[in-house]
GROMACS .gro file of C-alpha atoms in nm:
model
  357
    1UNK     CA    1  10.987   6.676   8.673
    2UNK     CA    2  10.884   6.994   8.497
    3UNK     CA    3  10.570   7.177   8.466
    4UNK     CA    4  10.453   7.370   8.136
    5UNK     CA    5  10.262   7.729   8.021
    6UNK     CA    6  10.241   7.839   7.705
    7UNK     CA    7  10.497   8.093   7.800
    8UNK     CA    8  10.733   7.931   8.030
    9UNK     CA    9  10.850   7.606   8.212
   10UNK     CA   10  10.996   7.497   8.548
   11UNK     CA   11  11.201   7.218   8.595
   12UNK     CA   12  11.460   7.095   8.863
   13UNK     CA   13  11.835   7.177   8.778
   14UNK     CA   14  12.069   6.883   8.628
   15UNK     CA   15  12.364   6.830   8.755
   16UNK     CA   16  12.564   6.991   8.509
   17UNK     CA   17  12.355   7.284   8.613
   18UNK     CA   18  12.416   7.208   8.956
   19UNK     CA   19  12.772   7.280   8.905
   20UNK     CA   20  12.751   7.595   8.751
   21UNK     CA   21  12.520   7.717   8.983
   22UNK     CA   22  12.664   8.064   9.089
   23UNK     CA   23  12.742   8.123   8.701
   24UNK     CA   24  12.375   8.066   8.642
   25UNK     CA   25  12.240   8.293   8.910
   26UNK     CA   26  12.470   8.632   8.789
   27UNK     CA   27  12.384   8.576   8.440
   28UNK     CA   28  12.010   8.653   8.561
   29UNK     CA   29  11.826   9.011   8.467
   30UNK     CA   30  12.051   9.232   8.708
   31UNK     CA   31  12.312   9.025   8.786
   32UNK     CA   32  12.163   8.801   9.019
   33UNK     CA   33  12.087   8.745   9.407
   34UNK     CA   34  12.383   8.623   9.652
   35UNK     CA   35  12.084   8.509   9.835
   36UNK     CA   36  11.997   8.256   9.580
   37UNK     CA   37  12.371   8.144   9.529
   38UNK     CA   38  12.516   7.827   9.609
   39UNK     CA   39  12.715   7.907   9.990
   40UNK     CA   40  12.408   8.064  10.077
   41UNK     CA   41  12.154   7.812   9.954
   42UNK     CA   42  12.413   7.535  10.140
   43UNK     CA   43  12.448   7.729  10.465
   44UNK     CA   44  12.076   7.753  10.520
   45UNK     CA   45  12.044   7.367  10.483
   46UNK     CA   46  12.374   7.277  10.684
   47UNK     CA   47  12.244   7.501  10.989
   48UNK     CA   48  11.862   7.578  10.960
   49UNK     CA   49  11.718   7.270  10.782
   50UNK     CA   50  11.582   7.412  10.448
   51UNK     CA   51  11.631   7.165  10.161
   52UNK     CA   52  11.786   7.367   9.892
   53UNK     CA   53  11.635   7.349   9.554
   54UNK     CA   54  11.784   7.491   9.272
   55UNK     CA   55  11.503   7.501   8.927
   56UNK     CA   56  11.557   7.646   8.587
   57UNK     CA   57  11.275   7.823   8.423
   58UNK     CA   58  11.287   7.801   8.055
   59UNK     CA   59  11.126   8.119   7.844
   60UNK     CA   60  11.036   8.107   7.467
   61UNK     CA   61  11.221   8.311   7.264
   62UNK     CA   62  11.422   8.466   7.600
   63UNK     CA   63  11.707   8.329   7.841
   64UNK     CA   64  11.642   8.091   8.079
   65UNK     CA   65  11.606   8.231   8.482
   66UNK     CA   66  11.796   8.025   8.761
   67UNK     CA   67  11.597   8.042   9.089
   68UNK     CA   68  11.727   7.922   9.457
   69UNK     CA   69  11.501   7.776   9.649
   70UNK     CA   70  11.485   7.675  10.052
   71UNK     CA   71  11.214   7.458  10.140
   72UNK     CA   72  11.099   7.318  10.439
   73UNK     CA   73  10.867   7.025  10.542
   74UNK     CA   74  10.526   7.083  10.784
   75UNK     CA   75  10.394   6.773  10.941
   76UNK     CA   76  10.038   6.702  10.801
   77UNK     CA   77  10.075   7.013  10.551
   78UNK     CA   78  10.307   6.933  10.310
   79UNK     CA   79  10.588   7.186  10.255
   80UNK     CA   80  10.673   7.578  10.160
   81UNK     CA   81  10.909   7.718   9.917
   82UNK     CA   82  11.078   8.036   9.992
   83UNK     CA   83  11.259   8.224   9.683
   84UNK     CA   84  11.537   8.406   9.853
   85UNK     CA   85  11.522   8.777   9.712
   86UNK     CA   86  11.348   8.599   9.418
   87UNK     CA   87  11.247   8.551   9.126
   88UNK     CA   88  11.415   8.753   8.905
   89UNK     CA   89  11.308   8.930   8.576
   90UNK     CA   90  11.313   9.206   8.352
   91UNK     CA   91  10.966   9.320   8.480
   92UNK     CA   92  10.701   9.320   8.732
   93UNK     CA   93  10.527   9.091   8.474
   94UNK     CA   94  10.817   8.867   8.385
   95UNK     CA   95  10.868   8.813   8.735
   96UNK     CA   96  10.567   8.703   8.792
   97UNK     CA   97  10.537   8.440   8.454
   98UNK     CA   98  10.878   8.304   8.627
   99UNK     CA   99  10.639   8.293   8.987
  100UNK     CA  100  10.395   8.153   8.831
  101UNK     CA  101  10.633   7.858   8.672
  102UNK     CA  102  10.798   7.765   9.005
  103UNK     CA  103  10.478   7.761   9.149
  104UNK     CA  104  10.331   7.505   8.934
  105UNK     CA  105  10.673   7.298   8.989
  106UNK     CA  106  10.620   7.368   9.382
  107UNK     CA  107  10.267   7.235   9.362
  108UNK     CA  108  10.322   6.936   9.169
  109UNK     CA  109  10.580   6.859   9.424
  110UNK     CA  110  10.373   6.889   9.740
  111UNK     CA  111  10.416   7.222   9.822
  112UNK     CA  112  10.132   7.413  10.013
  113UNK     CA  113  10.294   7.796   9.985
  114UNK     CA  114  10.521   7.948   9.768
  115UNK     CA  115  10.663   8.283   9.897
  116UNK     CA  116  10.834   8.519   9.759
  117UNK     CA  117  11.065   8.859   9.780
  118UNK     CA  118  11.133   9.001   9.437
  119UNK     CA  119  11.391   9.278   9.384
  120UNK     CA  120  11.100   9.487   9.227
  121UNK     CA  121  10.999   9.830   9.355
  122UNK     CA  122  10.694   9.900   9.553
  123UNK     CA  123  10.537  10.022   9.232
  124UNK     CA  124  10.499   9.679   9.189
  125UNK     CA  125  10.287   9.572   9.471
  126UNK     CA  126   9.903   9.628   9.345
  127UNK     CA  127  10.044   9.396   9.027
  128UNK     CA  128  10.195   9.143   9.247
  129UNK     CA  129   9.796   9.118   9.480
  130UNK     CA  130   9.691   9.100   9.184
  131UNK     CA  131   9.823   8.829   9.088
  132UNK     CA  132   9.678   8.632   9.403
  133UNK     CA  133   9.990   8.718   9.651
  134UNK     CA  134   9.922   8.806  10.009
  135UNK     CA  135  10.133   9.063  10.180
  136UNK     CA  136  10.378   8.812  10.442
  137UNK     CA  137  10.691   8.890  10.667
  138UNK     CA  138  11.006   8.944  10.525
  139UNK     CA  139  11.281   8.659  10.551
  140UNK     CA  140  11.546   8.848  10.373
  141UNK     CA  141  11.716   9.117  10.540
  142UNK     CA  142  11.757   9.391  10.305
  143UNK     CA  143  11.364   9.554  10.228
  144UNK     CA  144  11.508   9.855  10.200
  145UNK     CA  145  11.853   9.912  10.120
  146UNK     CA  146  12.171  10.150   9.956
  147UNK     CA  147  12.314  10.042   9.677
  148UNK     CA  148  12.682  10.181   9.602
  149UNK     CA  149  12.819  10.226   9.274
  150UNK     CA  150  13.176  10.064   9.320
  151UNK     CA  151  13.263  10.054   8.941
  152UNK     CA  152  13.559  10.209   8.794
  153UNK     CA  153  13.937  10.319   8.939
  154UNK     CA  154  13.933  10.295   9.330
  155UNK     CA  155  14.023  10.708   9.342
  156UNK     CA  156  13.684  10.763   9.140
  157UNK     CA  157  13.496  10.501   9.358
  158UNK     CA  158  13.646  10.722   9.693
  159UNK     CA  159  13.479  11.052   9.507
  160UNK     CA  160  13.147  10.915   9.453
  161UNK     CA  161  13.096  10.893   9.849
  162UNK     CA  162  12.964  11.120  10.061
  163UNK     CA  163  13.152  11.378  10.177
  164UNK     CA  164  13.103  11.279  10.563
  165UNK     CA  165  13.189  10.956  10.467
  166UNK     CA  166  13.544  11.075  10.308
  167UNK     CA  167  13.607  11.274  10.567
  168UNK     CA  168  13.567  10.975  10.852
  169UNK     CA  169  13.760  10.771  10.668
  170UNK     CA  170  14.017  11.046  10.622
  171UNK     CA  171  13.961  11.098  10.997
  172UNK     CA  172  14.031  10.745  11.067
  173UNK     CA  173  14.325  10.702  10.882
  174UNK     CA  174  14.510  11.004  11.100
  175UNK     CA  175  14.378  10.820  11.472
  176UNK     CA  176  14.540  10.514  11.398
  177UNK     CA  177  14.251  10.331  11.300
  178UNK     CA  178  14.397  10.031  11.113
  179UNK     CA  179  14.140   9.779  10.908
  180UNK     CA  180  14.256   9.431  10.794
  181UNK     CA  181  14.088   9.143  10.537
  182UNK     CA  182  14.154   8.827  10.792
  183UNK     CA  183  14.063   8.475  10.742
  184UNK     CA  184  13.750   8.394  10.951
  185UNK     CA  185  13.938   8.156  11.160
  186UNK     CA  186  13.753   8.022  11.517
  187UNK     CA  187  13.949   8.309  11.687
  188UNK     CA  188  13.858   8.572  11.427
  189UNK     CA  189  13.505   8.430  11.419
  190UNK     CA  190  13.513   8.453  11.814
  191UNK     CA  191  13.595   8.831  11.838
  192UNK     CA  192  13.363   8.941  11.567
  193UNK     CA  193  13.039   8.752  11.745
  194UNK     CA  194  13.140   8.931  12.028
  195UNK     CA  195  13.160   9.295  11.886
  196UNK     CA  196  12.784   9.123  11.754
  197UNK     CA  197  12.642   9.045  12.083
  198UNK     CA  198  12.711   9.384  12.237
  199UNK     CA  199  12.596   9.565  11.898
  200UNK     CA  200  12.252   9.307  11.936
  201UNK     CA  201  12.202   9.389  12.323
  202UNK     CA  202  11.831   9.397  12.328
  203UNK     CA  203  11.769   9.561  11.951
  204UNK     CA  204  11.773   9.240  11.826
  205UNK     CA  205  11.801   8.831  11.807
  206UNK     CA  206  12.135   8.679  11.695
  207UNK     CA  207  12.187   8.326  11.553
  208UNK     CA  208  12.417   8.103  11.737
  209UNK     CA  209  12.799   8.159  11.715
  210UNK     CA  210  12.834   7.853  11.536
  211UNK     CA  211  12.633   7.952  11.252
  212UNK     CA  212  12.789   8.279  11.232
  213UNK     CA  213  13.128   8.119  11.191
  214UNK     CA  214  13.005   7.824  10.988
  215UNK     CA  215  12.853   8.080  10.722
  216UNK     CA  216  13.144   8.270  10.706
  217UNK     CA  217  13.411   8.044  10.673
  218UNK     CA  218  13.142   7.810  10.400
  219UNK     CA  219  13.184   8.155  10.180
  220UNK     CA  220  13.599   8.177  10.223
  221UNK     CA  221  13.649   7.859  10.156
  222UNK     CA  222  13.415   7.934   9.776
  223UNK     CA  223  13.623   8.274   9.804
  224UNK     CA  224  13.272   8.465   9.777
  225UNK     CA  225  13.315   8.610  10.140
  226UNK     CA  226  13.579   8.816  10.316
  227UNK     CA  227  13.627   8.875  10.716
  228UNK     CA  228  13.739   9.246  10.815
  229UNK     CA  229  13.863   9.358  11.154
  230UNK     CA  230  13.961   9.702  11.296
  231UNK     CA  231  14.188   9.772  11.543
  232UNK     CA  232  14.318  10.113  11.714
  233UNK     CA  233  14.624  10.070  11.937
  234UNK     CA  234  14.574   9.719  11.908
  235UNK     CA  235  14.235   9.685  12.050
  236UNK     CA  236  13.954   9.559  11.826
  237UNK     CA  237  13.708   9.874  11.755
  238UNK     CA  238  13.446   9.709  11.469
  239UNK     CA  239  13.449   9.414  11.225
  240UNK     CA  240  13.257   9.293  10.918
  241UNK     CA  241  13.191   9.015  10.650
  242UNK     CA  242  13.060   9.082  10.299
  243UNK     CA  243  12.972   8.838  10.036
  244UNK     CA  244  12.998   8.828   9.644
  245UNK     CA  245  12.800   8.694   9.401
  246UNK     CA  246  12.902   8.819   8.974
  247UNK     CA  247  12.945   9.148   8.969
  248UNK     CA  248  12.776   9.242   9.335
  249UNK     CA  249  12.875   9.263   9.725
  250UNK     CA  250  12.671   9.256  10.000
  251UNK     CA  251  12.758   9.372  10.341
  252UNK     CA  252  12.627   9.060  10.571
  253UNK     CA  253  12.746   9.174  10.885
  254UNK     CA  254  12.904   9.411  11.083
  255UNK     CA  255  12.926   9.587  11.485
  256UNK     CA  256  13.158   9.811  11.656
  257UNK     CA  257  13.217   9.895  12.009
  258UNK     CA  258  12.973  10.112  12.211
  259UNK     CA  259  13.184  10.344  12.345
  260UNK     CA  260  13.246  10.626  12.084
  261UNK     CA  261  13.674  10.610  12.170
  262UNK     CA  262  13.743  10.564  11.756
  263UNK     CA  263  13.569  10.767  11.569
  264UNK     CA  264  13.569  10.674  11.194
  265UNK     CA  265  13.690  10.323  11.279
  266UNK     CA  266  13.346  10.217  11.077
  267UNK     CA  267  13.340  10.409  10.782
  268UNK     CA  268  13.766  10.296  10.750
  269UNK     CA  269  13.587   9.927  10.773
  270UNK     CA  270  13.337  10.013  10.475
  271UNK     CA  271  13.564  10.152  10.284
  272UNK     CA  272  13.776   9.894  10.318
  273UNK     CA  273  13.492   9.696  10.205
  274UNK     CA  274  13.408   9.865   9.894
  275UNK     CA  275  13.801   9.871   9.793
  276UNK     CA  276  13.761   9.478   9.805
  277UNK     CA  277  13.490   9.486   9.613
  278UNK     CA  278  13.577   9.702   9.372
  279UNK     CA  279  13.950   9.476   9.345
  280UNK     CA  280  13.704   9.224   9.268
  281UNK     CA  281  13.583   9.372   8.955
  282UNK     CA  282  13.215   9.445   9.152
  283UNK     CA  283  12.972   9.715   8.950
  284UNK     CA  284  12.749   9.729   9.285
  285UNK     CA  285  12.746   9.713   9.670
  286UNK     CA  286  12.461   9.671   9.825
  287UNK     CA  287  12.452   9.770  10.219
  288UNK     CA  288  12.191   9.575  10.279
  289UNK     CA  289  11.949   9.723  10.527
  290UNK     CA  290  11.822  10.068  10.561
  291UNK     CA  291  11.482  10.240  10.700
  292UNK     CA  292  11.211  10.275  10.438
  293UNK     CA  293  11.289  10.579  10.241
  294UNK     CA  294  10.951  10.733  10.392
  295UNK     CA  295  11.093  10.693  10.717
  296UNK     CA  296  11.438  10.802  10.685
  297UNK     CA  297  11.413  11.081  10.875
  298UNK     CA  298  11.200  10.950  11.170
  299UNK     CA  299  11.434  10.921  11.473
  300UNK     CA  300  11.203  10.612  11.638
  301UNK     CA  301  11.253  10.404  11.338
  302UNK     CA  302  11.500  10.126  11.445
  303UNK     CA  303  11.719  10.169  11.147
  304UNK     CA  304  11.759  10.525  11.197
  305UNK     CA  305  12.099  10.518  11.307
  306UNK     CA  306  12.185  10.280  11.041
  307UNK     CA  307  12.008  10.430  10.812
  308UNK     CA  308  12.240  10.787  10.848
  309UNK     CA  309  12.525  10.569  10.881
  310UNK     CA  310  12.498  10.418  10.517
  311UNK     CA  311  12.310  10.695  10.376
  312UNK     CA  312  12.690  10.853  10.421
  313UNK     CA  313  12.868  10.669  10.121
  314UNK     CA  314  12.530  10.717   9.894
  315UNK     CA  315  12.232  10.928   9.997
  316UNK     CA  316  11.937  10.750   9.803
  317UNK     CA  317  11.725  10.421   9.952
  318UNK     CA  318  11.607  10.188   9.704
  319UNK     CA  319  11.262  10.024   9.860
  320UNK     CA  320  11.165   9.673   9.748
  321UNK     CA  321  10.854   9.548   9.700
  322UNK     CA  322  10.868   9.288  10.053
  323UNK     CA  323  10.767   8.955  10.049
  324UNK     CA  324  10.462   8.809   9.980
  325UNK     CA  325  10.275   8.415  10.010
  326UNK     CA  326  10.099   8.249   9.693
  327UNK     CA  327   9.853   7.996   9.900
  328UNK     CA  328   9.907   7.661   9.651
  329UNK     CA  329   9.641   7.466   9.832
  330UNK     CA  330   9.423   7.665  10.069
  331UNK     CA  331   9.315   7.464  10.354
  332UNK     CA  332   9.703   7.388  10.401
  333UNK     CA  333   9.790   7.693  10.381
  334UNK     CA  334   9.474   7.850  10.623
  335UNK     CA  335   9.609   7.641  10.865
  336UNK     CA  336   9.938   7.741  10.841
  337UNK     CA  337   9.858   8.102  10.869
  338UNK     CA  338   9.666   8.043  11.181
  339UNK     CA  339   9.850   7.831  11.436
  340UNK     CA  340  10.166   7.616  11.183
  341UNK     CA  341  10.369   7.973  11.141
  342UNK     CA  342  10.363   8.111  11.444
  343UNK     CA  343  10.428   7.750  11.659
  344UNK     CA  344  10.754   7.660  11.422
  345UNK     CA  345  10.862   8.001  11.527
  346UNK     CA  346  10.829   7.974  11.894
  347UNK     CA  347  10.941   7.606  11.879
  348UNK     CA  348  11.250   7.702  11.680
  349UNK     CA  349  11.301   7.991  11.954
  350UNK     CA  350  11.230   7.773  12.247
  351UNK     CA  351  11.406   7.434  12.131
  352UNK     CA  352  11.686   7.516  11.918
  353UNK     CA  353  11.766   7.920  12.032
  354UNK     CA  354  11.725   8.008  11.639
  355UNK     CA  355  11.464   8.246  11.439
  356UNK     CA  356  11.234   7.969  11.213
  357UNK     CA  357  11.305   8.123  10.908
   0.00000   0.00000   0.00000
């Protein structure tokens, strides 16, 4: 099934395509989305029930754009596409002719909402309502975020950091603060959701421990994720996974313990972080998650410690547009927005212990 504009058209993925897929989604404009890739797209159906879509949109005269999709079924209502940090483009307006395609497809397939999160700057947003979006939670976790520039020998990439971020890793390095890459066996998986928990202690909601360790271990085994664990002395003092999709990383998760007895133990992880990444031939790693760079400074702002954490290794937040709804077929989608969302949500809470989305 396909649908057609002058300009562009959507269609589902072959198989050949299929099999590709990761291939497809780094040769998009800015060398793709992890969050459209194929362990990601699989994870989310495997553990939260999505169906995972994968659609090509064909351009005249221009390359084609691979788009992930996750979509799940509402009783009554039909269904809603989510484009994970999607779609891509070499614009504000190409993004939105590539929208526009998908949404056609989405339609024609029984689809009541199409939502999406763009990795366009806020500059974008009047052109985006314009367009007919509606300003909707995010789903992805980086709005905001710090990009590091991992490219080139791994003394230059050390330069490029901040200097309080050399100097804790220096720091590190002379306490005894020893970080390994481990395979995210059940053990490994085990001690990391731990270090989780306590880091999540009422700041925030954490997935089960079996997705955790199911997500990380689906990325080993496609060797686009890596497990890291830090140890002083032989206790365990932080851990983290990061993922890799073409020429980018992404730092997925990531805790240490409370009490402030290593000091540098997370910037030694990071680093040892961006030296995988950069071993892997990565241009760009993305920390994925910072405060808004409007709010960088304000001390209530949840993020805040984060925020000066990553802001460390590279001082400038890049702000993303968000995530906004296209309403396909209105009355659907009015009900949705009025008692469907917020139901599945508590449901999902209530039933299975798991955020809806």
């Amino acid at each position: 099934m396909a649908t057609a504009s002058a300009s562009a058209v959507a269609r589902f993925a072959t198989d050949a395509e299929r099999s590709e897929w990761d291939a497809r989604i780094a040769a998009n404009p800015g060398g793709g989305e992890v969050w459209a890739g194929e362990e990601y797209l699989q994870v989310k159906r495997t553990q939260n029930g999505y169906r995972d879509l994968r659609v090509i949109v064909e351009r005249a005269g221009r390359a084609t754009i691979a788009v992930g999709v996750l979509a799940k079924r509402v009783p009554l209502l039909g269904s809603w596409w989510h484009l994970p940090a999607g779609p891509e483009g070499e614009s504000a307006a190409d993004v939105l002719e590539v929208a526009a395609a998908v949404s056609r497809l989405a339609r024609s397939s029984g689809a009541f909402l199409l939502k999406i999160e763009p990795r366009l700057g806020r500059d974008a947003i009047p052109e985006i309502r314009a367009a007919g979006y509606r300003d909707a939670v995010r789903i992805i976790p980086n709005p905001s975020t710090i990009l590091v520039d991992v490219s080139g020998t791994e003394e230059e990439v050390f330069a490029r950091l901040g200097k309080k971020a050399r100097n804790a890793v220096n720091r590190a390095g002379r306490d005894g603060i020893v970080v390994t890459r481990v395979d995210p066996t059940a053990e490994h998986s085990a001690a990391l959701y731990r270090l989780l928990q306590e880091t999540a202690e009422g700041r925030f909601v954490l997935r089960s421990e079996q997705y955790y360790r199911e997500f990380w271990q689906s990325f080993a085994r496609a060797g686009a994720g890596q497990m890291f664990l830090a140890h002083r002395d032989g206790a365990l003092v932080a851990g983290a996974y990061a993922m890799a999709l073409g020429e980018k990383t992404t730092y997925k998760d990531g805790a240490s313990v409370r009490a402030k007895t290593a000091y540098g133990a997370s910037h030694a992880l990071q680093w040892e972080v961006i030296r995988w990444a950069n071993e892997r031939g990565a241009t760009v790693h993305d920390l994925c998650g910072a405060p808004p760079s409007d709010r960088v400074d304000d001390r209530e702002h949840p993020l805040f410690g984060v925020g000066q954490f990553k802001r460390s290794f590279s001082p400038r937040i890049i702000d993303y547009a968000g995530a906004f709804d296209l309403p396909l077929r209105p009355l659907a989608y009015r009900v949705w927005g009025a008692l469907g969302d917020r139901l599945a949500r508590r449901a999902s809470l209530a039933i299975r212990k798991d955020p809806y989305y």
